[in-house]
Each structure stands twice: as structure tokens, then as C-alpha cells.
Coordinates of C-alpha atoms and ligand atoms in Angstrom, one line a residue:
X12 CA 22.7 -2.8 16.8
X13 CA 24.0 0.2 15.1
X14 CA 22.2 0.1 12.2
X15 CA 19.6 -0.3 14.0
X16 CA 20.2 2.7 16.2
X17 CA 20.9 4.6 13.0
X18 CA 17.9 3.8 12.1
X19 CA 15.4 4.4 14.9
X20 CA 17.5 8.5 15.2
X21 CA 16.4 9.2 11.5
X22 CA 13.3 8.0 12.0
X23 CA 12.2 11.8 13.5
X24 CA 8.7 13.3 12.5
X25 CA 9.2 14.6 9.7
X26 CA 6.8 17.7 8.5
X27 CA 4.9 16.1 5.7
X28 CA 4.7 19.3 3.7
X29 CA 8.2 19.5 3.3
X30 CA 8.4 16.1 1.8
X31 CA 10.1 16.6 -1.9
X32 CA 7.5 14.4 -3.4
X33 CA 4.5 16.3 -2.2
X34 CA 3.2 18.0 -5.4
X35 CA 1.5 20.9 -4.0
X36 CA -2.2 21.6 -4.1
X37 CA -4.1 21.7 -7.6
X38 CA -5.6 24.8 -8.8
X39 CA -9.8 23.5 -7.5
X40 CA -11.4 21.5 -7.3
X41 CA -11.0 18.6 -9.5
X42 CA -14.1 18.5 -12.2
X43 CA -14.8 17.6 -15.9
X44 CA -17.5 17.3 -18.1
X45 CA -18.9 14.1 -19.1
X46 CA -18.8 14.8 -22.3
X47 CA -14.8 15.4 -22.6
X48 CA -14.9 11.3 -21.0
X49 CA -14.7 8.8 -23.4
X50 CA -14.2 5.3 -22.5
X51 CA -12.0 3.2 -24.4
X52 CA -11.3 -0.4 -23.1
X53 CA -11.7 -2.7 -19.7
X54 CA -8.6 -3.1 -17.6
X55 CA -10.1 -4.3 -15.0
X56 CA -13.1 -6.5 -13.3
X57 CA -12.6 -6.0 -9.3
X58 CA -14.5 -6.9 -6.6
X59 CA -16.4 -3.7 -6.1
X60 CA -16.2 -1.8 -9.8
X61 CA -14.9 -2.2 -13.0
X62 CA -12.0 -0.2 -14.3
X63 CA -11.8 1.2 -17.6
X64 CA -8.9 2.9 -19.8
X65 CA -10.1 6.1 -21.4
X66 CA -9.6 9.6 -22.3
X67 CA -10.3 13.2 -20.9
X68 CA -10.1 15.7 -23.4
X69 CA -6.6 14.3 -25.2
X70 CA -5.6 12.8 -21.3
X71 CA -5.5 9.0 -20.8
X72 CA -7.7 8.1 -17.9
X73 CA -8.1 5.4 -15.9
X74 CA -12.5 5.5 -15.2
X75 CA -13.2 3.1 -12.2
X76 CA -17.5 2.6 -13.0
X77 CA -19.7 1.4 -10.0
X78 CA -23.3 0.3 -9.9
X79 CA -25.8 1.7 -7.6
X80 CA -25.4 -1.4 -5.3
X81 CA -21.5 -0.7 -5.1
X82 CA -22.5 3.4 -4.1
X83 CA -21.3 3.6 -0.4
X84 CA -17.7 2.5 -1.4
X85 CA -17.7 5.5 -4.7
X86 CA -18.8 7.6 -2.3
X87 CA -16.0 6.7 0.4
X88 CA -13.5 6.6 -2.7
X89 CA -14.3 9.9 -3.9
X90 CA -14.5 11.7 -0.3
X91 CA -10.6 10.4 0.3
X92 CA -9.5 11.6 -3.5
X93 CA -11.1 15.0 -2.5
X94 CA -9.3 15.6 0.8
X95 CA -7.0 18.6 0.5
X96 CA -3.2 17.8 0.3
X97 CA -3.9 14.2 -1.6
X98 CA -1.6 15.3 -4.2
X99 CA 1.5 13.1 -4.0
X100 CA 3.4 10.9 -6.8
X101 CA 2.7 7.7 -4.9
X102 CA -1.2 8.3 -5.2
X103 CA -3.4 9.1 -8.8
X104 CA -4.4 12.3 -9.6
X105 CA -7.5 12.9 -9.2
X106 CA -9.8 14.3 -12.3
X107 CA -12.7 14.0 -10.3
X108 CA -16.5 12.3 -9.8
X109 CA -20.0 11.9 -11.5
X110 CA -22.6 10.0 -11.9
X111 CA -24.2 8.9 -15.6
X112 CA -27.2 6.8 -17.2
X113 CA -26.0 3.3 -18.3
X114 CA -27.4 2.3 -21.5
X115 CA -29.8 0.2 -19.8
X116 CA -30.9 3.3 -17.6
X117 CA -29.5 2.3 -14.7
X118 CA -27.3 5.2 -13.1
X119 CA -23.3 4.4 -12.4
X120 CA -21.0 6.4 -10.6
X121 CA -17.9 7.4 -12.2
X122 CA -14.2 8.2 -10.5
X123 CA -11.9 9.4 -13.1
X124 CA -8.1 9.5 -12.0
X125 CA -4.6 9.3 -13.8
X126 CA -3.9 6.2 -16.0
X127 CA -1.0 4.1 -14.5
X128 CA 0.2 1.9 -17.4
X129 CA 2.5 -1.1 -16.4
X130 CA -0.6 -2.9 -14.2
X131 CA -0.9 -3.6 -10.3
X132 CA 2.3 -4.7 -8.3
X133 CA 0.9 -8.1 -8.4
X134 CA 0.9 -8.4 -12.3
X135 CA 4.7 -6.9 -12.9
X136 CA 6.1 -9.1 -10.5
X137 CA 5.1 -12.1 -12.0
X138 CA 6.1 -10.7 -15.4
X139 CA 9.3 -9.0 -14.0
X140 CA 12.4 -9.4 -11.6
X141 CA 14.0 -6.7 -10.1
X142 CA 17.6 -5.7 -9.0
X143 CA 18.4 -4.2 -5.4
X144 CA 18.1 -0.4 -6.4
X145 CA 14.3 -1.2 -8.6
X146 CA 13.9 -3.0 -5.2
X147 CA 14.6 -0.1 -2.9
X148 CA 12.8 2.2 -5.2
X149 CA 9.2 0.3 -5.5
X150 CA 9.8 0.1 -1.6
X151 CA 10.5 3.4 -1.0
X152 CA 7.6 4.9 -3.3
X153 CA 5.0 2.4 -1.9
X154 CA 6.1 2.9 2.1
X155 CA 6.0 6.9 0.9
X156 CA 2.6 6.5 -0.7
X157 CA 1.0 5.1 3.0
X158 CA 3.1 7.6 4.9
X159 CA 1.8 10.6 2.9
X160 CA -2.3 8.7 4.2
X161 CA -1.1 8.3 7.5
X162 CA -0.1 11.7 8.0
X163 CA -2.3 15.1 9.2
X164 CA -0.8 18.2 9.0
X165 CA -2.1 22.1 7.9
X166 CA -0.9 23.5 5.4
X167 CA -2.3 27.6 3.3
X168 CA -5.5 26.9 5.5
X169 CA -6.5 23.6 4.9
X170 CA -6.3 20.4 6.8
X171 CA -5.6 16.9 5.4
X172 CA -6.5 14.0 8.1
X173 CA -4.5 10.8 9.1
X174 CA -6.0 8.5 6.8
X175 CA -6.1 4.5 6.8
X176 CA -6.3 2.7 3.6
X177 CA -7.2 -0.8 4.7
X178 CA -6.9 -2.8 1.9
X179 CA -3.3 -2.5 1.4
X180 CA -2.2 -5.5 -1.0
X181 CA 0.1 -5.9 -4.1
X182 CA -3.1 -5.4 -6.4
X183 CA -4.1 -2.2 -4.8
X184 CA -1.0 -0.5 -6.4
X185 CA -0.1 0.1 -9.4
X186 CA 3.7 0.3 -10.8
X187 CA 4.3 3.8 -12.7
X188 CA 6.7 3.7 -15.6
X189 CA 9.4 4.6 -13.4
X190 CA 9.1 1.6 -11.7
X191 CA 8.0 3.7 -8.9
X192 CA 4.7 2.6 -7.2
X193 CA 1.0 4.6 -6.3
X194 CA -1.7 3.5 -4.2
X195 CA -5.0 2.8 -5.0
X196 CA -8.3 1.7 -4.3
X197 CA -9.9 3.8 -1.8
X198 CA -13.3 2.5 -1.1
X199 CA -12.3 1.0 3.0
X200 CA -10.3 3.6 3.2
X201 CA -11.2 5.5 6.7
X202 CA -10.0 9.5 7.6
X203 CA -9.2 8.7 11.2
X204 CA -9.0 11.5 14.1
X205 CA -8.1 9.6 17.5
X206 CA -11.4 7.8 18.2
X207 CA -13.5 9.9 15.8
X208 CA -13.4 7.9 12.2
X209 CA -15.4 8.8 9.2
X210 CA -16.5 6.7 6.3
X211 CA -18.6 7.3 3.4
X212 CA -18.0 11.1 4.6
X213 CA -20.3 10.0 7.7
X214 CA -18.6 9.9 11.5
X215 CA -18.7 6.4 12.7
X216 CA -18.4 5.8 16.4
X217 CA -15.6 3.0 16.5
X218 CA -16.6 0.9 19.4
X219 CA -19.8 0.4 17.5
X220 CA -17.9 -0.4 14.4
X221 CA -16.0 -4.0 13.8
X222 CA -12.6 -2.5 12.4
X223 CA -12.2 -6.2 11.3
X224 CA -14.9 -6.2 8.7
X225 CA -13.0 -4.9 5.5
X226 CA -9.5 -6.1 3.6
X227 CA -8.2 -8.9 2.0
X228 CA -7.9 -12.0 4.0
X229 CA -4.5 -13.0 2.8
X230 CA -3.0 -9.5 4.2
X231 CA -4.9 -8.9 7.4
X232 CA -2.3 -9.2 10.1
X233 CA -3.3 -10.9 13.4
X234 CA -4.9 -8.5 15.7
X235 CA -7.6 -8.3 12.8
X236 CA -7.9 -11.8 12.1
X237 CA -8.6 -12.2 15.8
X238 CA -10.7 -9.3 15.9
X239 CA -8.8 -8.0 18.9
X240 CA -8.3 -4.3 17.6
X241 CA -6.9 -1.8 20.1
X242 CA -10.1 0.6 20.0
X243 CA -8.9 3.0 22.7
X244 CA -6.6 4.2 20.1
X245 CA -7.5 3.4 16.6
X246 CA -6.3 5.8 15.0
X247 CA -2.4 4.4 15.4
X248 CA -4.5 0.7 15.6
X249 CA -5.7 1.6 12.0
X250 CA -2.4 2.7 10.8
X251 CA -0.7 -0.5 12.1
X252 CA -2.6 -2.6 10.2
X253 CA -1.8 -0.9 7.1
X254 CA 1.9 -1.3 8.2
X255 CA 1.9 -4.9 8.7
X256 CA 0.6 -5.6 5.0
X257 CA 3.3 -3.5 3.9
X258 CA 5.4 -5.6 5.2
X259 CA 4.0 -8.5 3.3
X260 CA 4.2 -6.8 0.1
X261 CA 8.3 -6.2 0.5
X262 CA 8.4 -9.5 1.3
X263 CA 6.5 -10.3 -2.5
X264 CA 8.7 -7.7 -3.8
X265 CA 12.3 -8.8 -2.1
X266 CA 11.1 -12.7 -3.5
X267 CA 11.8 -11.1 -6.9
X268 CA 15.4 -9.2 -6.6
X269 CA 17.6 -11.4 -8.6
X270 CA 20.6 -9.3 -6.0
X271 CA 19.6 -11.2 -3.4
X272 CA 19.7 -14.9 -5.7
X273 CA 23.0 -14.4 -6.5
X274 CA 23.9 -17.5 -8.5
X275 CA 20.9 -18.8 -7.9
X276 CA 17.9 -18.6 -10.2
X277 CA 15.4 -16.5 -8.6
X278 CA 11.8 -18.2 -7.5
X279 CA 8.4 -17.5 -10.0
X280 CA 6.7 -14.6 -8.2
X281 CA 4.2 -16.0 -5.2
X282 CA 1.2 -13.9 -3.2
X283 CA 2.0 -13.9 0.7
X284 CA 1.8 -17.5 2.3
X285 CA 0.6 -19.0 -1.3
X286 CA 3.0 -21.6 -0.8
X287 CA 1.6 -22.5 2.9
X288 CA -1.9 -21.6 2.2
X289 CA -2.8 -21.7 -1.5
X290 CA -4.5 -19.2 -3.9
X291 CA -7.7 -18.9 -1.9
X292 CA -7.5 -19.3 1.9
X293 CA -10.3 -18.7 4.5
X294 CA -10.4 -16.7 6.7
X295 CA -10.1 -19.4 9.6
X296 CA -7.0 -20.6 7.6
X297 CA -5.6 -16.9 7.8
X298 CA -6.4 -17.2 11.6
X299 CA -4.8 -20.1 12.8
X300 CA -1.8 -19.5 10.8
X301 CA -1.3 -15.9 11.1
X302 CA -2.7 -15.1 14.5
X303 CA -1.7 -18.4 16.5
X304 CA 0.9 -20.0 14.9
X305 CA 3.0 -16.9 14.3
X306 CA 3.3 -17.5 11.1
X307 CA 5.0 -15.3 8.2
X308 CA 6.5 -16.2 4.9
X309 CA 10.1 -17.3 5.2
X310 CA 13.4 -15.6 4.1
X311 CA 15.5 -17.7 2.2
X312 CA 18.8 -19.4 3.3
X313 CA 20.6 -17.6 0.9
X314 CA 19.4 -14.1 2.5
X315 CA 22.5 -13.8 5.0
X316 CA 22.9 -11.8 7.8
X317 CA 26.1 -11.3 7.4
X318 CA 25.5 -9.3 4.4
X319 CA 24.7 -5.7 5.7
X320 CA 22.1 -4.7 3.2
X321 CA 20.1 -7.9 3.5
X322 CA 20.2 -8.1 7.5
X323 CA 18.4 -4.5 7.1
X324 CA 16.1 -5.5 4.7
X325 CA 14.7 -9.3 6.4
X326 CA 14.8 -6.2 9.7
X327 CA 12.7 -3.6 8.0
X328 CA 10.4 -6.6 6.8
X329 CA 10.5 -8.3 10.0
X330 CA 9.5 -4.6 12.0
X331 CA 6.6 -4.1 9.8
X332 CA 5.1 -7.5 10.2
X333 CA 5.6 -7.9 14.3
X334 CA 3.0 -9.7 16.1
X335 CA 2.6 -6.8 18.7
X336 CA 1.2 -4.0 16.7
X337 CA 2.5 -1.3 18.6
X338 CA 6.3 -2.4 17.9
X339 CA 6.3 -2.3 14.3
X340 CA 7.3 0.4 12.4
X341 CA 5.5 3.8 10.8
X342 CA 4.8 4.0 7.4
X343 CA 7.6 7.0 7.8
X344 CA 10.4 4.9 8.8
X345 CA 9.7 2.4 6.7
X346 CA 10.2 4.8 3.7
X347 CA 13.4 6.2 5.4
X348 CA 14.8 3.0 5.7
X349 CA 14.6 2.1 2.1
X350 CA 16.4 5.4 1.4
X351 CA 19.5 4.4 3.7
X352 CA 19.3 0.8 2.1
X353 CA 19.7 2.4 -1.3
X354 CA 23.5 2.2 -0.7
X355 CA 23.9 -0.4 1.6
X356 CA 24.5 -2.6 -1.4
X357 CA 27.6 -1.1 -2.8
X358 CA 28.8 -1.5 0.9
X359 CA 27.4 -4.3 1.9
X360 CA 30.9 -6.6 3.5
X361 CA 31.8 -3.4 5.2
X362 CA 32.0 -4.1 8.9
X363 CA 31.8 -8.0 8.5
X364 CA 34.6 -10.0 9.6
X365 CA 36.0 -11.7 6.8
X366 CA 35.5 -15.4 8.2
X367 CA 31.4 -14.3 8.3
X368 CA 30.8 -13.6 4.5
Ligands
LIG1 P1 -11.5 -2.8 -6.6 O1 -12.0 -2.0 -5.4 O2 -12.6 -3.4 -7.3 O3 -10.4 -3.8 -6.2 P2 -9.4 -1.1 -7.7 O4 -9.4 0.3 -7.5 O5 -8.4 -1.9 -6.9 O6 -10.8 -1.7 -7.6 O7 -9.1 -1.4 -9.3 C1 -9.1 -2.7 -9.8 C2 -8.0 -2.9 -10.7 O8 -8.0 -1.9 -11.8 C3 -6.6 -2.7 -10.1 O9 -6.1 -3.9 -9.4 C4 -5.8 -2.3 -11.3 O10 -5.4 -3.5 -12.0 C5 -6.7 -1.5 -12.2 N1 -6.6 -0.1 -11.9 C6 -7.1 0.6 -10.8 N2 -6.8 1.9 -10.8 C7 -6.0 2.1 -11.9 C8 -5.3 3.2 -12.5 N3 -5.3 4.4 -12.0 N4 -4.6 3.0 -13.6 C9 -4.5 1.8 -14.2 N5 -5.1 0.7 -13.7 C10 -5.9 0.8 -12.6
LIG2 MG1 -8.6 -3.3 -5.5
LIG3 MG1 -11.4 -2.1 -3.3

């Protein structure tokens, strides 16, 4: 109960300018010229582009291409790149936008950002284990990354809206060579004001709009899979949903600490409910499980309570993910949770009675 207390007094607004990993604004607007962009090699075939490695000038660039059917979600990716005060370490720099002939003739659209080198979240964990501080790190940058979205604030004049990304899933980001993590893929994401949201750079009225129509079925927490979205208030609605994923994706993340295995050898990396639900399921799968069985993935055995650091991470986890969407947690206090549980580890049989270890 005190931790938890702890917890819930840090958890204060913070002002988002102030926050140590905000970079500032760039000089302008971010442009280039097409013919300083030369593409090297395919990373990446997704579901609404492809994603190339190349250069800018002497600057490796990652160059996401999409085809004149894939437009509206360019568009909505390079509107939320453009927003003033996007400049944080947990999302890409931006170079900036065109458009260019194919060599067929056919036009594609072009969205040139920073290179992140070591793959999506998805790909290292498989490939990688982590210990409790890497842990705590990729949780804190990632919850950091969706706080900086969520927030609005004014800062030298100009105005950066509460955004939703919602597609938030252990392939939309990418793990930096820090081991820290950014955010990408924009193209659902929605700049939300109250009951006024925008895609595409167009205002959308919301009760007109399903807010269940976009994400990853795996990650949609329950509210969406029953298509029961608080619309009175969508812009915390909006922001929830992004929190419950997040919650998933500690979970995938926490699966891999070799810490928290102690002794034991620590499970091949799985996707969220891969071992309930398999590598593809539907949508009415995602419902029944999710939404009216109550479902999540499991904790372990061997993640006790008794030890301090893991009671506060299976809470944090357990916060984000909560049925009622108005009880979990904000993308802020997520990230100022993993801070505190940064050195929860050295103490973690403080405080425990020494017949409960
Ligand atoms: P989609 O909307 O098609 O899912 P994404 O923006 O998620 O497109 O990109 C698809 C994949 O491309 C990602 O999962 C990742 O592997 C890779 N990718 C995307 N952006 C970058 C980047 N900035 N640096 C390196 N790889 C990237
Ligand atoms: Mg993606
Ligand atoms: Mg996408």
C-alpha cells in the first residue's frame, strides 16, 4: 500500500517542456531535396508501406515509400511528424515529406526520418534477453515516448496537441542502440482535442467515427474489441487505449528479463496471448477472450510478491492493462514508475519479513 501510495503522489502533472528528454524545437521546417535521397536497401514490407534504409546527404535514413492507394495514411503520418514540439528521443526525427515518380510512373509518397538500427521491439526480443535495469530502461523510454503523444502544452508560441497513436504494438517501435526505445508508425495516429479529433489533417466528428476501426487485433484492449468506446470523452478514451497496449508490451518485454528467471532458464520470446491464441487470431477470438473472459497473459509463479521490485512491476503491468479504462494508468505514471523501479532491485528484500522471501 505504500508503494503504491508512493506511487500515485509522484505521479503529479508534470509540464511536458520541462521534461529532460525533450529535445527542443528544430531550426524549420523539416525539408530535403530529393536529389540528396538515395535509397539503399528494404528493411521492411508492412502493411501499409515499405521501409527502406538509405541516405540523406552523408545521413542514414530510414524512407518509409507509399503507393497512391496507401495516400490517406502518408498523409496522416506526415501531419503528426510535422506537429510543433514532436522532437523527443523516444520518437524519429523527422527529415521531412515528398512525393516522386516510380519508375513505372506511378507517383509514391515518401516520409524520410532517422534510421534506428537494432529493428522493432518485436525482433530484439526474440534475438535478445534483458536484465532488470535494460528492463526498466526500454520501459521507461517507451512509456516516455506515448507520454510525450499524449501530452498538449504551449511552448515560444506554438501549440502541440494530445495525440493518440493507436497502433501501439512491439513492432511499432524500434530499439535505439542504447537499448532505449522510439515510437513509430503514425499513419492511425489521431491529434485529439476533447471531442474535436483530426485525421489526415481533416476534423472528424467522433460520434460519426467508429474509434474501433484501426490497430492491431492482438493489442486492442476490451472496450475496443467490444466497440464500447467512451465517446463523451475521447480524448482520455483514446489515450487509454494506447495505455492498455502498453501494458501488453511490458508484459513481452518483462517475459524476457533473465532477473526475474533467476535459476531458471528464461522462456523464447512470445507476442501477447500467442500461447492462448496463436500467431494469427481473429478478431472474434480477441473478443471473447479479451473482453469477456477477462483475460491477460499470465505472470509466472516464479514472479513473487514478496519480492518488492517484481510486486511493482506485475502492479504497473496490471494498472495499465485494467478492464475499466478509466482506472488504468497515464502514459506519465507509467514512465515515472519505471524510474522508481530502477532501484527497487538492489533493494528488493527490504521491508519483507524474512519467513516471506
Ligand atoms: P507499417 O505502417 O506498414 O506497419 P511501420 O512504420 O510500422 O509501417 O514500418 C514497418 C517496419 O519498418 C517497422 O516494423 C520496422 O521494422 C521498420 N522501420 C520503421 N521505421 C523505421 C526506422 N525509423 N528505422 C528503422 N526501421 C524502421
Ligand atoms: Mg507498423
Ligand atoms: Mg502502420
Amino acid at each position: 500500500v505504500i508503494v503504491f501510495l508512493v506511487y500515485r503522489l509522484r505521479c503529479v502533472p508534470r509540464d511536458a517542456p520541462n521534461d529532460p528528454f525533450f529535445l527542443g524545437e528544430p531550426l524549420s521546417t523539416p525539408l530535403f531535396i530529393m536529389e540528396d535521397l538515395h535509397t539503399t536497401h528494404l528493411i521492411a514490407s508492412g502493411r501499409f508501406g515499405t521501409v527502406w534504409k538509405g541516405q540523406l546527404s552523408s545521413v542514414p535514413v530510414a524512407i518509409k515509400v507509399f503507393s497512391p492507394a496507401q495516400r490517406q495514411y502518408f498523409t496522416n503520418e506526415q501531419d503528426i511528424l510535422n506537429l510543433p514540439h514532436m522532437t523527443h528521443v523516444a520518437l524519429p526525427k523527422f527529415y521531412g515529406a515528398g512525393e516522386r515518380e516510380s519508375v513505372d510512373g506511378i507517383p509514391e509518397y515518401l516520409i524520410v526520418m532517422e534510421y534506428i538500427e537494432s529493428g522493432s521491439l518485436t525482433e530484439y526480443l526474440r534475438t535478445h534477453t534483458l536484465d532488470w535495469i535494460k528492463l526498466c530502461r526500454m520501459m521507461y523510454s517507451a512509456a516516455a515516448g506515448l507520454a510525450h503523444l499524449h501530452a498538449d502544452f504551449t511552448k515560444a508560441d506554438k501549440s502541440k496537441p494530445a495525440i493518440a497513436h493507436r497502433d501501439f504494438n512491439s513492432r511499432n517501435i524500434m530499439v535505439k542502440a542504447d537499448l532505449s526505445c522510439c515510437l513509430v508508425d503514425f499513419g492511425f495516429a489521431t491529434r485529439i482535442d476533447g471531442c474535436h479529433f483530426y485525421r489526415n489533417g481533416q476534423e472528424e466528428n467522433a460520434e460519426q467515427t467508429s474509434l474501433s476501426d484501426v490497430g492491431t487485433v492482438r493489442y486492442m484492449s476490451p472496450e475496443v474489441l467490444e466497440g464500447a468506446v467512451n465517446l463523451r470523452d475521447c480524448e482520455a478514451s483514446l489515450k487509454q487505449i494506447d495505455v492498455y497496449a502498453l501494458g501488453l508490451v511490458i508484459w513481452e518485454m518483462a517475459m524476457r528479463c533473465t532477473d526475474l528467471f533467476q535459476g531458471l532458464t528464461t522462456p523464447e520470446y512470445q507476442l501477447p496471448f500467442q500461447a492462448e491464441l496463436g500467431l494469427h487470431p481473429s478478431f472474434e477470438q480477441m473478443q471473447v477472450w479479451v473482453s469477456r473472459n477477462k483475460q491477460r497473459p499470465p505472470f509466472p509463479d516464479i514472479w513473487k510478491d514478496t519480492n518488492q521490485a517484481i510486486r511493482a512491476l506485475k502492479e504497473t503491468i496490471e494498472d495499465c492493462w485494467d478492464q475499466d479504462a478509466e482506472a488504468r494508468l497515464t502514459a506519465m505514471c507509467v514512465e515515472e514508475r519505471a524510474l522508481d523501479m530502477t532501484t527497487l532491485w538492489e533493494n528488493r528484500h527490504k521491508g519483507t519479513p524474512a519467513t516471506h522471501r
